[in-house]
Amino acid sequence: MTQHQPGAHRALPYGKLANGKLQRLLDALPPDLRLEMEGMWEYRTLSAGAVVIEDGQEAERIGYVLDGILVMVKELSDGRRHIIGLLTPYDMFGRAFNGASGYRIEALTDTQVLTCNRVQFEHLIARSIEAEQLFLRNLLDELDAAREWVIALGGAKVVQRLASLLLILSRHKFNGACGKPTFAAGQPLNLHIQLKRQDIAHYLGTSPESLSRSFHQLEGDKIIRINTPYDIDVLDLAKLTEVAGNSLLLERI
Amino acid sequence: MTQHQPGAHRALPYGKLANGKLQRLLDALPPDLRLEMEGMWEYRTLSAGAVVIEDGQEAERIGYVLDGILVMVKELSDGRRHIIGLLTPYDMFGRAFNGASGYRIEALTDTQVLTCNRVQFEHLIARSIEAEQLFLRNLLDELDAAREWVIALGGAKVVQRLASLLLILSRHKFNGACGKPTFAAGQPLNLHIQLKRQDIAHYLGTSPESLSRSFHQLEGDKIIRINTPYDIDVLDLAKLTEVAGNSLLLERI
DNA sequence: TCAAATGATTGATGGAAATCAATGAAATGC
DNA sequence: GCATTTCATTGATTTCCATCAATCATTTGA
């Protein structure tokens, strides 16, 4: 975290983490290490556009996204931007042990993150087998998530890829939610998509115009409801899965 | 590795690893651990179609691909196969610490692998900070590789995605090669693509027919030469990069 | 407040690709 | 060896999508 909003960090708000991924990780630690681990984290907010980690630099801090979206982006020599991946809530960013980043990470929206000094984190990992295994598991989850994006982008048609994206975001929302799932009962699942159509389009390998048409196709089929371009209700998860063309993305909900 | 070709494993042939990724990893270990680590590995060959790790099972062994291609595949209920990802030489497979696999891993071609007992490997990782960090670094590399596929598949046109695939395979071939690169001098780089057109098409989110046309378009532009459908010479890496639409995939050659 | 800018959407059109159908080529089995 | 199957390729047609252009909605800034 080479740049962040000054004055925006304060102590870890434990309530924010109830039922969250990090909390589940912490729960598995021995009490003494857990206390130490908890003390290491800082809560921060980032304004949209803030650079979290610069391309080619070694991250000073690592962290978790709590709310908002970070984007991994590569600036090409001709000025175009290539979006490599998205970091949504409960994803980890910054590379422990792994040197400089090959791309820039920036906040696509106003974002809330938990961060931690990288070196401090590495030392804790090195001292504790439990912490190390938690981190490894987390990393392996990230790998699965990245491979999931590959599936999502493998769809032949735009509407298929969009459906896959919405499925992934739905699951993030669902897994990150507190308490019992309200979802199986058939209520609409509300998604706050903090991406501009242009960014989504780029990420899905299509144009904003085609993307817009796909959004409205899904709405016409009663699969989603578009409240605003950034506020989507998923009405029919089964149909959405059908359109996505595979059930893989849903199996971990 | 729940199934493999009987009688096909023997002691680690050190020569095979010269200049390889694993060798570089081993070199960084303290001598005593390095000896122990080296003793853990077995060289095996797998016949095309052999199941390396079954969907839903916990891997007994983890390993590295030396030659050939493994495929991560999910069998859908209606009998179709969804290719999740490819494992090419120097990729790691099998999940340490992470429980059951969510997909099947099978050999797409006759494949040479180095494998190691998972539990033994986990114990070594737990004992040695160096080994642990090597593993972490490797895992983070895998994550980068997965994100690279996202870039490759993000291309809008079929020929673009194909070019990206060929670039990635070229780099694997190149980085895995022994000794000095013969590549910068402009010689053709020979690729043995062990995938059927249908499999490549599925992976790139297109049809075999469109894929075939893209192959021959690249050949017509003198960028590749198609000796057989499975034997491709890359004649002009610069043009190939141009068609792929970005230079990201090339930067690590 | 209003003008300007940005983003989302819609329409029209040419080009790209999926699909259907057929042929050629190679591998496989008997 | 030949028949059979599988795979790759090519052609013709339809569908999809990128692009250009225009409009509408929302946000931004003075």
XYZ file of N, CA and C in Angstrom, chain A:
759
model
N 0.841 -1.190 0.000
C 0.000 0.000 0.000
C 0.877 1.240 0.000
N 1.264 1.654 -1.141
C 2.183 2.772 -1.218
C 1.469 4.112 -1.105
N 0.197 4.112 -1.473
C -0.569 5.352 -1.348
C -1.930 5.001 -0.776
N -2.413 5.819 0.104
C -3.770 5.613 0.584
C -4.296 6.945 1.091
N -5.541 6.947 1.413
C -6.145 8.195 1.901
C -5.650 8.489 3.312
N -5.019 9.626 3.517
C -4.491 9.951 4.844
C -5.620 10.080 5.858
N -5.329 9.608 7.057
C -6.304 9.763 8.127
C -7.461 8.794 8.047
N -7.437 7.942 7.061
C -8.599 7.077 6.873
C -8.467 5.754 7.622
N -7.295 5.510 8.198
C -7.169 4.228 8.871
C -7.375 4.363 10.367
N -7.952 3.326 10.919
C -8.155 3.272 12.350
C -8.132 1.815 12.761
N -8.378 1.583 14.031
C -8.262 0.211 14.524
C -9.300 -0.703 13.880
N -8.960 -1.970 13.868
C -9.824 -2.988 13.277
C -11.207 -3.027 13.927
N -12.249 -2.803 13.165
C -13.593 -2.878 13.717
C -14.097 -4.322 13.676
N -14.035 -4.981 14.802
C -14.307 -6.415 14.796
C -15.690 -6.745 14.258
N -16.642 -5.881 14.564
C -18.005 -6.140 14.124
C -18.110 -6.310 12.624
N -17.296 -5.566 11.919
C -17.329 -5.619 10.455
C -16.984 -6.998 9.922
N -16.305 -7.756 10.734
C -15.792 -9.027 10.232
C -16.644 -10.223 10.609
N -17.720 -9.965 11.331
C -18.538 -11.088 11.769
C -18.922 -11.943 10.570
N -18.680 -13.223 10.677
C -19.001 -14.186 9.623
C -18.178 -14.006 8.362
N -17.227 -13.101 8.387
C -16.394 -12.882 7.198
C -15.310 -13.931 7.083
N -14.681 -13.908 5.945
C -13.649 -14.901 5.658
C -12.457 -14.770 6.603
N -12.008 -13.530 6.788
C -10.857 -13.320 7.661
C -11.170 -13.788 9.073
N -12.398 -13.500 9.493
C -12.780 -13.915 10.836
C -12.683 -15.427 10.986
N -13.136 -16.117 9.972
C -13.064 -17.583 10.025
C -11.615 -18.049 10.064
N -10.771 -17.307 9.351
C -9.359 -17.664 9.402
C -8.814 -17.462 10.805
N -9.155 -16.316 11.387
C -8.626 -15.986 12.711
C -9.095 -16.989 13.762
N -10.342 -17.432 13.611
C -10.900 -18.341 14.600
C -10.093 -19.635 14.722
N -9.403 -19.985 13.654
C -8.678 -21.245 13.652
C -7.311 -21.126 14.331
N -6.917 -19.910 14.645
C -5.587 -19.715 15.232
C -5.603 -19.962 16.741
N -4.449 -20.363 17.277
C -4.313 -20.424 18.737
C -4.499 -19.016 19.303
N -5.046 -18.910 20.528
C -5.411 -17.607 21.101
C -4.300 -16.567 21.082
N -3.079 -16.970 21.449
C -2.011 -15.972 21.522
C -1.689 -15.404 20.142
N -1.615 -16.305 19.147
C -1.320 -15.842 17.790
C -2.475 -15.029 17.232
N -3.668 -15.424 17.645
C -4.831 -14.711 17.138
C -4.812 -13.268 17.608
N -4.475 -13.094 18.870
C -4.407 -11.736 19.401
C -3.363 -10.920 18.646
N -2.218 -11.540 18.411
C -1.154 -10.843 17.710
C -1.586 -10.500 16.283
N -2.210 -11.478 15.655
C -2.660 -11.276 14.286
C -3.675 -10.139 14.227
N -4.602 -10.156 15.150
C -5.648 -9.126 15.123
C -5.064 -7.733 15.291
N -4.024 -7.657 16.111
C -3.424 -6.356 16.354
C -2.698 -5.790 15.149
N -2.414 -6.658 14.197
C -1.623 -6.218 13.044
C -2.450 -5.492 11.988
N -3.739 -5.679 12.024
C -4.560 -5.215 10.916
C -5.067 -3.797 11.118
N -5.093 -3.077 10.026
C -5.649 -1.728 10.044
C -6.759 -1.611 9.028
N -7.793 -0.897 9.439
C -8.915 -0.661 8.550
C -8.686 0.644 7.808
N -8.822 0.609 6.504
C -8.603 1.819 5.719
C -9.659 1.956 4.637
N -9.845 3.169 4.191
C -10.708 3.377 3.038
C -9.876 3.991 1.920
N -10.185 3.599 0.721
C -9.484 4.094 -0.458
C -10.490 4.785 -1.367
N -10.080 5.919 -1.913
C -10.944 6.585 -2.886
C -10.766 5.942 -4.250
N -11.822 6.001 -5.033
C -11.755 5.461 -6.387
C -10.570 6.068 -7.123
N -9.782 5.241 -7.779
C -8.639 5.718 -8.529
C -7.334 5.645 -7.770
N -7.397 5.452 -6.452
C -6.173 5.384 -5.667
C -5.347 4.164 -6.081
N -4.049 4.358 -6.188
C -3.158 3.260 -6.551
C -2.757 2.507 -5.291
N -3.059 1.250 -5.244
C -2.758 0.445 -4.069
C -1.342 -0.107 -4.162
N -1.038 -0.714 -5.274
C 0.314 -1.219 -5.512
C 0.699 -0.849 -6.940
N 1.847 -0.244 -7.087
C 2.283 0.182 -8.416
C 2.943 -0.970 -9.159
N 2.763 -0.994 -10.443
C 3.400 -1.995 -11.298
C 4.912 -1.969 -11.090
N 5.478 -3.109 -10.800
C 6.920 -3.202 -10.655
C 7.433 -2.953 -9.248
N 6.556 -2.550 -8.368
C 6.986 -2.291 -7.003
C 6.652 -3.461 -6.086
N 7.419 -3.568 -5.041
C 7.116 -4.578 -4.037
C 6.128 -3.990 -3.035
N 5.088 -4.730 -2.777
C 4.048 -4.224 -1.883
C 4.590 -4.080 -0.463
N 4.322 -2.935 0.159
C 4.702 -2.777 1.558
C 3.660 -3.381 2.480
N 2.450 -3.376 1.974
C 1.380 -3.933 2.785
C 0.562 -4.921 1.966
N 0.014 -5.882 2.663
C -0.927 -6.786 2.016
C -2.287 -6.557 2.661
N -3.317 -7.075 2.088
C -4.613 -6.810 2.692
C -5.759 -7.600 2.083
N -6.921 -7.400 2.677
C -8.162 -7.987 2.199
C -9.122 -6.879 1.799
N -9.859 -7.123 0.762
C -10.936 -6.210 0.378
C -12.144 -6.501 1.261
N -12.709 -5.466 1.838
C -13.942 -5.645 2.615
C -15.161 -5.221 1.810
N -15.012 -4.111 1.095
C -16.127 -3.591 0.311
C -15.562 -2.798 -0.854
N -16.256 -2.853 -1.961
C -15.751 -2.175 -3.143
C -14.997 -3.137 -4.035
N -14.371 -2.594 -5.071
C -13.650 -3.445 -6.012
C -12.284 -2.852 -6.330
N -11.261 -3.679 -6.216
C -9.944 -3.314 -6.717
C -9.766 -3.965 -8.078
N -8.939 -3.360 -8.887
C -8.724 -3.912 -10.215
C -7.228 -4.075 -10.458
N -6.877 -5.206 -11.033
C -5.500 -5.439 -11.446
C -5.402 -4.998 -12.891
N -4.571 -4.029 -13.164
C -4.568 -3.443 -14.493
C -3.142 -3.246 -14.993
N -2.963 -3.505 -16.272
C -1.667 -3.311 -16.899
C -1.796 -2.173 -17.902
N -0.933 -1.171 -17.763
C -0.944 -0.071 -18.722
C -0.055 -0.453 -19.896
N -0.639 -0.492 -21.081
C 0.155 -0.831 -22.258
C 0.887 0.407 -22.759
N 1.898 0.136 -23.574
C 2.743 1.233 -24.031
C 1.958 2.248 -24.864
N 0.906 1.799 -25.526
C 0.144 2.725 -26.350
C -0.947 3.443 -25.573
N -0.928 3.285 -24.239
C -1.870 4.033 -23.420
C -3.132 3.273 -23.056
N -3.381 2.162 -23.761
C -4.571 1.389 -23.408
C -4.364 0.696 -22.065
N -5.476 0.353 -21.440
C -5.419 -0.360 -20.173
C -5.959 -1.757 -20.366
N -5.264 -2.717 -19.845
C -5.749 -4.082 -19.942
C -6.094 -4.576 -18.538
N -7.368 -4.887 -18.335
C -7.798 -5.367 -17.031
C -7.487 -6.850 -16.893
N -6.683 -7.183 -15.906
C -6.252 -8.563 -15.720
C -7.182 -9.312 -14.784
N -7.695 -8.613 -13.806
C -8.575 -9.302 -12.875
C -9.219 -8.330 -11.907
N -10.233 -8.809 -11.255
C -10.930 -8.005 -10.258
C -10.685 -8.592 -8.881
N -10.617 -7.730 -7.892
C -10.545 -8.188 -6.507
C -11.803 -7.708 -5.814
N -12.655 -8.633 -5.465
C -13.923 -8.290 -4.836
C -13.848 -8.647 -3.354
N -14.867 -8.252 -2.565
C -14.775 -8.475 -1.120
C -14.342 -9.883 -0.739
N -13.455 -9.950 0.203
C -12.861 -11.151 0.760
C -11.740 -11.723 -0.098
N -11.379 -11.019 -1.159
C -10.172 -11.391 -1.878
C -8.963 -10.744 -1.213
N -7.837 -11.393 -1.376
C -6.595 -10.881 -0.792
C -5.774 -10.202 -1.880
N -5.023 -9.204 -1.511
C -4.137 -8.581 -2.489
C -2.758 -8.348 -1.875
N -1.782 -8.103 -2.741
C -0.412 -7.914 -2.274
C 0.257 -9.260 -2.146
N 1.545 -9.329 -2.488
C 2.186 -10.623 -2.534
C 3.162 -10.789 -1.405
N 2.805 -11.677 -0.495
C 3.783 -12.040 0.515
C 4.837 -12.901 -0.156
N 6.053 -12.709 0.182
C 7.175 -13.559 -0.242
C 7.503 -13.495 -1.720
N 6.762 -12.766 -2.490
C 6.881 -12.981 -3.931
C 7.400 -11.806 -4.738
N 7.973 -10.814 -4.073
C 8.599 -9.751 -4.845
C 7.614 -8.822 -5.529
N 8.126 -8.150 -6.563
C 7.370 -7.076 -7.185
C 6.162 -7.588 -7.952
N 5.154 -6.772 -7.972
C 3.939 -7.083 -8.703
C 4.145 -6.814 -10.188
N 3.509 -7.603 -11.028
C 3.649 -7.428 -12.466
C 2.574 -6.537 -13.053
N 1.766 -5.946 -12.194
C 0.708 -5.085 -12.676
C 0.358 -4.093 -11.574
N -0.384 -3.089 -11.924
C -0.825 -2.122 -10.934
C -2.144 -2.584 -10.322
N -2.278 -2.349 -9.042
C -3.572 -2.581 -8.413
C -4.131 -1.230 -7.993
N -5.320 -0.907 -8.459
C -5.920 0.351 -8.058
C -7.366 0.161 -7.670
N -7.856 1.117 -6.898
C -9.241 1.061 -6.450
C -10.137 1.535 -7.581
N -11.056 0.679 -7.960
C -11.973 1.026 -9.042
C -13.129 1.836 -8.484
N -13.413 1.616 -7.229
C -14.499 2.311 -6.549
C -13.952 2.745 -5.193
N -14.733 3.524 -4.466
C -14.381 3.733 -3.069
C -14.395 2.366 -2.403
N -13.322 2.086 -1.710
C -13.117 0.714 -1.248
C -12.710 0.704 0.217
N -13.192 -0.292 0.943
C -12.743 -0.500 2.312
C -11.861 -1.734 2.354
N -10.717 -1.575 2.962
C -9.786 -2.696 3.017
C -9.238 -2.874 4.425
N -8.792 -4.074 4.709
C -7.992 -4.337 5.896
C -6.585 -4.585 5.422
N -5.638 -3.853 5.965
C -4.271 -4.076 5.521
C -3.360 -4.384 6.697
N -2.197 -4.831 6.354
C -1.266 -5.359 7.335
C 0.128 -5.215 6.751
N 1.091 -4.891 7.586
C 2.458 -4.766 7.108
C 2.968 -6.099 6.564
N 3.498 -6.046 5.357
C 3.871 -7.293 4.699
C 4.946 -8.066 5.466
N 6.003 -7.346 5.872
C 7.115 -8.015 6.543
C 6.668 -8.641 7.861
N 5.857 -7.888 8.588
C 5.306 -8.393 9.849
C 4.491 -9.659 9.601
N 3.697 -9.607 8.547
C 2.859 -10.754 8.198
C 3.718 -11.960 7.840
N 4.753 -11.717 7.053
C 5.633 -12.816 6.654
C 6.292 -13.467 7.869
N 6.681 -12.625 8.828
C 7.333 -13.171 10.024
C 6.375 -14.046 10.824
N 5.131 -13.580 10.914
C 4.149 -14.375 11.645
C 3.920 -15.710 10.956
N 3.804 -15.645 9.635
C 3.613 -16.865 8.842
C 4.766 -17.836 9.083
N 5.968 -17.285 9.122
C 7.142 -18.133 9.284
C 7.185 -18.778 10.669
N 6.602 -18.114 11.660
C 6.657 -18.632 13.028
C 5.580 -19.660 13.329
N 4.451 -19.545 12.634
C 3.316 -20.365 13.022
C 2.855 -21.264 11.889
N 2.862 -22.558 12.169
C 2.383 -23.496 11.160
C 0.911 -23.252 10.871
N 0.164 -22.959 11.923
C -1.267 -22.734 11.718
C -1.501 -21.548 10.792
N -0.819 -20.449 11.082
C -0.994 -19.250 10.269
C -0.540 -19.508 8.833
N 0.549 -20.254 8.736
C 1.067 -20.568 7.418
C 0.059 -21.375 6.611
N -0.539 -22.353 7.250
C -1.494 -23.195 6.523
C -2.749 -22.419 6.162
N -3.145 -21.501 7.057
C -4.284 -20.657 6.729
C -3.986 -19.833 5.490
N -2.799 -19.300 5.471
C -2.413 -18.471 4.324
C -2.363 -19.302 3.052
N -1.801 -20.492 3.158
C -1.721 -21.372 1.998
C -3.102 -21.718 1.475
N -3.970 -22.055 2.399
C -5.332 -22.386 1.990
C -5.965 -21.207 1.258
N -5.732 -20.047 1.817
C -6.277 -18.840 1.209
C -5.736 -18.644 -0.202
N -4.457 -18.891 -0.335
C -3.812 -18.730 -1.634
C -4.379 -19.734 -2.632
N -4.598 -20.942 -2.175
C -5.148 -21.973 -3.052
C -6.581 -21.625 -3.457
N -7.299 -21.002 -2.532
C -8.635 -20.523 -2.882
C -8.563 -19.463 -3.982
N -7.584 -18.585 -3.847
C -7.406 -17.535 -4.852
C -7.132 -18.151 -6.216
N -6.343 -19.213 -6.187
C -6.011 -19.892 -7.437
C -7.274 -20.469 -8.065
N -8.105 -21.064 -7.228
C -9.382 -21.578 -7.731
C -10.218 -20.452 -8.320
N -10.215 -19.321 -7.613
C -11.014 -18.189 -8.078
C -10.530 -17.705 -9.438
N -9.208 -17.644 -9.589
C -8.652 -17.190 -10.865
C -9.039 -18.154 -11.981
N -9.029 -19.456 -11.672
C -9.402 -20.441 -12.693
C -10.875 -20.346 -13.024
N -11.635 -19.906 -12.050
C -13.056 -19.706 -12.257
C -13.300 -18.594 -13.277
N -12.515 -17.546 -13.193
C -12.625 -16.475 -14.176
C -12.344 -17.015 -15.565
N -11.423 -17.952 -15.645
C -11.122 -18.550 -16.942
C -12.367 -19.224 -17.506
N -13.079 -19.936 -16.641
C -14.323 -20.570 -17.085
C -15.309 -19.511 -17.558
N -15.444 -18.473 -16.733
C -16.420 -17.433 -17.046
C -16.131 -16.796 -18.400
N -14.870 -16.593 -18.693
C -14.499 -15.911 -19.929
C -14.482 -16.858 -21.119
N -14.616 -18.155 -20.848
C -14.558 -19.123 -21.931
C -15.851 -19.224 -22.711
N -16.911 -18.610 -22.200
C -18.193 -18.677 -22.889
C -18.119 -18.035 -24.269
N -18.831 -18.628 -25.220
C -18.740 -18.160 -26.598
C -19.518 -16.862 -26.805
N -20.657 -16.742 -26.148
C -21.507 -15.576 -26.385
C -21.429 -14.584 -25.221
N -21.707 -13.344 -25.564
C -21.577 -12.284 -24.573
C -22.513 -12.514 -23.395
N -23.758 -12.873 -23.689
C -24.738 -13.034 -22.628
C -24.330 -14.170 -21.686
N -23.644 -15.143 -22.240
C -23.141 -16.266 -21.459
C -22.046 -15.805 -20.493
N -21.134 -15.002 -21.003
C -20.052 -14.509 -20.151
C -20.597 -13.565 -19.075
N -21.576 -12.751 -19.465
C -22.177 -11.854 -18.481
C -22.860 -12.657 -17.386
N -23.595 -13.693 -17.776
C -24.269 -14.541 -16.796
C -23.246 -15.148 -15.833
N -22.124 -15.570 -16.373
C -21.075 -16.144 -15.526
C -20.546 -15.119 -14.535
N -20.323 -13.904 -15.032
C -19.845 -12.841 -14.142
C -20.840 -12.596 -13.017
N -22.109 -12.500 -13.357
C -23.139 -12.249 -12.350
C -23.219 -13.405 -11.358
N -23.015 -14.609 -11.842
C -23.012 -15.770 -10.941
C -21.874 -15.680 -9.936
N -20.705 -15.320 -10.429
C -19.549 -15.224 -9.535
C -19.777 -14.136 -8.492
N -20.275 -12.993 -8.963
C -20.533 -11.906 -8.022
C -21.624 -12.299 -7.021
N -22.616 -13.040 -7.490
C -23.676 -13.496 -6.594
C -23.095 -14.365 -5.486
N -22.187 -15.231 -5.880
C -21.635 -16.120 -4.877
C -20.765 -15.369 -3.878
N -20.010 -14.405 -4.382
C -19.232 -13.573 -3.471
C -20.141 -12.924 -2.439
N -21.194 -12.324 -2.960
C -22.153 -11.647 -2.090
C -22.725 -12.612 -1.076
N -23.070 -13.783 -1.551
C -23.726 -14.777 -0.727
C -22.796 -15.298 0.349
N -21.606 -15.678 -0.053
C -20.647 -16.216 0.902
C -20.195 -15.176 1.908
N -20.218 -13.924 1.481
C -19.777 -12.881 2.387
C -20.871 -12.417 3.332
N -22.093 -12.827 3.046
C -23.217 -12.328 3.836
C -23.195 -12.889 5.252
N -23.814 -12.171 6.159
C -23.896 -12.609 7.544
C -25.062 -13.569 7.705
N -24.921 -14.436 8.678
C -26.048 -15.267 9.090
C -26.509 -16.248 8.036
N -27.730 -16.668 8.209
C -28.306 -17.689 7.340
C -28.566 -17.148 5.943
N -28.392 -17.985 4.953
C -28.739 -17.590 3.585
C -30.227 -17.295 3.446
N -30.521 -16.180 2.827
C -31.912 -15.859 2.552
C -32.196 -16.171 1.090
N -31.279 -16.858 0.505
C -31.257 -16.913 -0.940
C -31.988 -18.113 -1.511
N -31.817 -19.238 -0.838
C -32.433 -20.461 -1.334
C -33.950 -20.307 -1.402
N -34.496 -19.426 -0.562
C -35.935 -19.250 -0.512
C -36.479 -18.584 -1.773
N -35.609 -18.039 -2.599
C -36.073 -17.491 -3.865
C -36.178 -15.981 -3.899
N -35.805 -15.323 -2.804
C -35.800 -13.865 -2.842
C -34.758 -13.374 -3.835
N -34.993 -12.198 -4.403
C -33.956 -11.635 -5.280
C -32.698 -11.331 -4.494
N -31.582 -11.530 -5.143
C -30.288 -11.220 -4.550
C -29.812 -9.911 -5.152
N -29.580 -8.934 -4.298
C -29.195 -7.614 -4.791
C -27.691 -7.504 -4.958
N -27.283 -7.062 -6.144
C -25.869 -6.878 -6.427
C -25.573 -5.406 -6.675
N -24.554 -4.899 -5.989
C -24.062 -3.569 -6.313
C -22.825 -3.724 -7.176
N -23.045 -3.551 -8.470
C -21.931 -3.680 -9.392
C -21.263 -2.329 -9.499
N -20.069 -2.234 -8.961
C -19.448 -0.907 -8.914
C -18.624 -0.597 -10.152
N -18.820 -1.386 -11.169
C -18.054 -1.184 -12.398
C -18.882 -0.449 -13.444
N -18.198 0.422 -14.173
C -18.829 1.040 -15.317
C -19.044 -0.028 -16.388
N -20.056 0.195 -17.225
C -20.311 -0.737 -18.317
C -19.062 -0.937 -19.173
N -18.350 0.125 -19.363
C -17.150 0.073 -20.182
C -16.102 -0.888 -19.596
N -15.973 -0.831 -18.279
C -14.997 -1.700 -17.621
C -15.438 -3.161 -17.676
N -16.715 -3.379 -17.417
C -17.226 -4.752 -17.501
C -17.023 -5.286 -18.906
N -17.368 -4.448 -19.878
C -17.258 -4.853 -21.276
C -15.824 -5.256 -21.602
N -14.895 -4.433 -21.191
C -13.496 -4.738 -21.446
C -13.112 -6.063 -20.797
N -13.546 -6.232 -19.594
C -13.185 -7.433 -18.860
C -13.760 -8.680 -19.511
N -14.967 -8.560 -20.071
C -15.607 -9.715 -20.692
C -15.244 -9.839 -22.168
N -14.365 -8.974 -22.625
C -13.938 -9.063 -24.013
C -15.025 -8.694 -24.988
N -15.763 -7.641 -24.700
C -16.804 -7.205 -25.607
C -16.910 -5.683 -25.575
N -17.943 -5.151 -26.219
C -18.122 -3.702 -26.275
C -19.239 -3.288 -25.320
N -19.240 -2.038 -24.878
C -20.302 -1.553 -23.996
C -21.678 -1.722 -24.620
N -21.758 -1.522 -25.914
C -23.064 -1.639 -26.576
C -23.591 -3.066 -26.509
N -22.745 -4.014 -26.861
C -23.182 -5.414 -26.813
C -23.507 -5.814 -25.384
N -22.707 -5.305 -24.446
C -22.941 -5.644 -23.053
C -24.302 -5.131 -22.601
N -24.594 -3.896 -22.977
C -25.883 -3.305 -22.609
C -27.029 -4.168 -23.131
N -26.888 -4.602 -24.370
C -27.943 -5.433 -24.950
C -28.090 -6.745 -24.192
N -26.976 -7.304 -23.763
C -27.051 -8.559 -23.005
C -27.728 -8.350 -21.653
N -27.398 -7.226 -20.999
C -28.060 -6.904 -19.734
C -29.572 -6.862 -19.920
N -29.986 -6.180 -20.971
C -31.427 -6.002 -21.148
C -32.097 -7.268 -21.671
N -31.308 -8.117 -22.302
C -31.845 -9.421 -22.685
C -32.161 -10.250 -21.438
N -31.219 -10.217 -20.485
C -31.452 -10.952 -19.241
C -32.648 -10.373 -18.488
N -32.795 -9.044 -18.566
C -33.933 -8.432 -17.888
C -35.238 -8.826 -18.569
N -35.223 -8.844 -19.899
C -36.410 -9.244 -20.644
C -36.824 -10.674 -20.358
N -35.854 -11.508 -20.022
C -36.142 -12.902 -19.707
C -36.447 -13.097 -18.219
N -36.632 -12.000 -17.510
C -36.987 -12.043 -16.076
C -35.920 -12.722 -15.227
N -34.693 -12.687 -15.697
C -33.628 -13.320 -14.927
C -32.997 -12.325 -13.960
N -32.916 -11.074 -14.385
C -32.429 -10.024 -13.495
C -33.385 -8.824 -13.583
N -33.260 -7.916 -12.618
C -33.944 -6.636 -12.693
C -32.887 -5.544 -12.586
N -32.930 -4.598 -13.521
C -31.957 -3.514 -13.513
C -32.584 -2.303 -12.849
N -32.225 -2.101 -11.581
C -32.767 -0.939 -10.873
C -32.069 0.324 -11.337
N -30.770 0.329 -11.264
C -29.933 1.333 -11.922
C -28.827 0.530 -12.598
N -28.049 1.162 -13.465
C -26.961 0.385 -14.096
C -26.017 -0.262 -13.086
N -26.005 0.241 -11.877
C -25.075 -0.284 -10.880
C -25.778 -1.110 -9.804
N -27.077 -1.245 -9.928
C -27.867 -1.918 -8.890
C -28.749 -2.960 -9.560
N -28.339 -4.202 -9.438
C -28.995 -5.300 -10.146
C -29.581 -6.288 -9.142
N -30.819 -6.721 -9.386
C -31.387 -7.826 -8.621
C -31.323 -9.088 -9.462
N -30.778 -10.134 -8.874
C -30.817 -11.428 -9.541
C -32.108 -12.117 -9.122
N -32.995 -12.339 -10.073
C -34.322 -12.878 -9.774
C -34.372 -14.392 -9.886
N -33.626 -14.928 -10.803
C -33.743 -16.365 -11.076
C -32.365 -16.969 -11.295
N -31.833 -17.484 -10.199
C -30.476 -18.004 -10.246
C -30.369 -19.244 -11.128
N -31.411 -20.044 -11.125
C -31.385 -21.271 -11.923
C -31.274 -20.933 -13.403
N -32.099 -19.987 -13.844
C -32.053 -19.597 -15.251
C -30.721 -18.941 -15.588
N -30.222 -18.147 -14.634
C -28.936 -17.485 -14.863
C -27.843 -18.528 -15.089
N -27.895 -19.573 -14.279
C -26.928 -20.665 -14.418
C -27.061 -21.338 -15.770
N -28.319 -21.504 -16.167
C -28.596 -22.130 -17.464
C -27.982 -21.312 -18.591
N -28.193 -19.999 -18.529
C -27.655 -19.126 -19.570
C -26.130 -19.175 -19.567
N -25.554 -19.241 -18.369
C -24.088 -19.269 -18.265
C -23.537 -20.540 -18.913
N -24.365 -21.551 -19.014
C -23.969 -22.722 -19.777
C -23.245 -23.769 -18.966
N -23.100 -23.546 -17.688
C -22.519 -24.583 -16.838
C -22.881 -24.328 -15.399
N -22.849 -25.391 -14.637
C -23.263 -25.287 -13.252
C -22.065 -25.202 -12.318
N -20.886 -25.132 -12.907
C -19.681 -25.152 -12.077
C -19.617 -23.949 -11.158
N -20.047 -22.818 -11.710
C -19.862 -21.580 -10.960
C -20.764 -21.524 -9.746
N -21.772 -22.360 -9.740
C -22.754 -22.274 -8.677
C -22.476 -23.239 -7.547
N -21.651 -24.240 -7.806
C -21.617 -25.372 -6.889
C -21.092 -25.022 -5.493
N -20.412 -23.910 -5.403
C -19.884 -23.581 -4.069
C -20.746 -22.574 -3.312
N -21.884 -22.206 -3.883
C -22.791 -21.328 -3.135
C -23.372 -22.108 -1.967
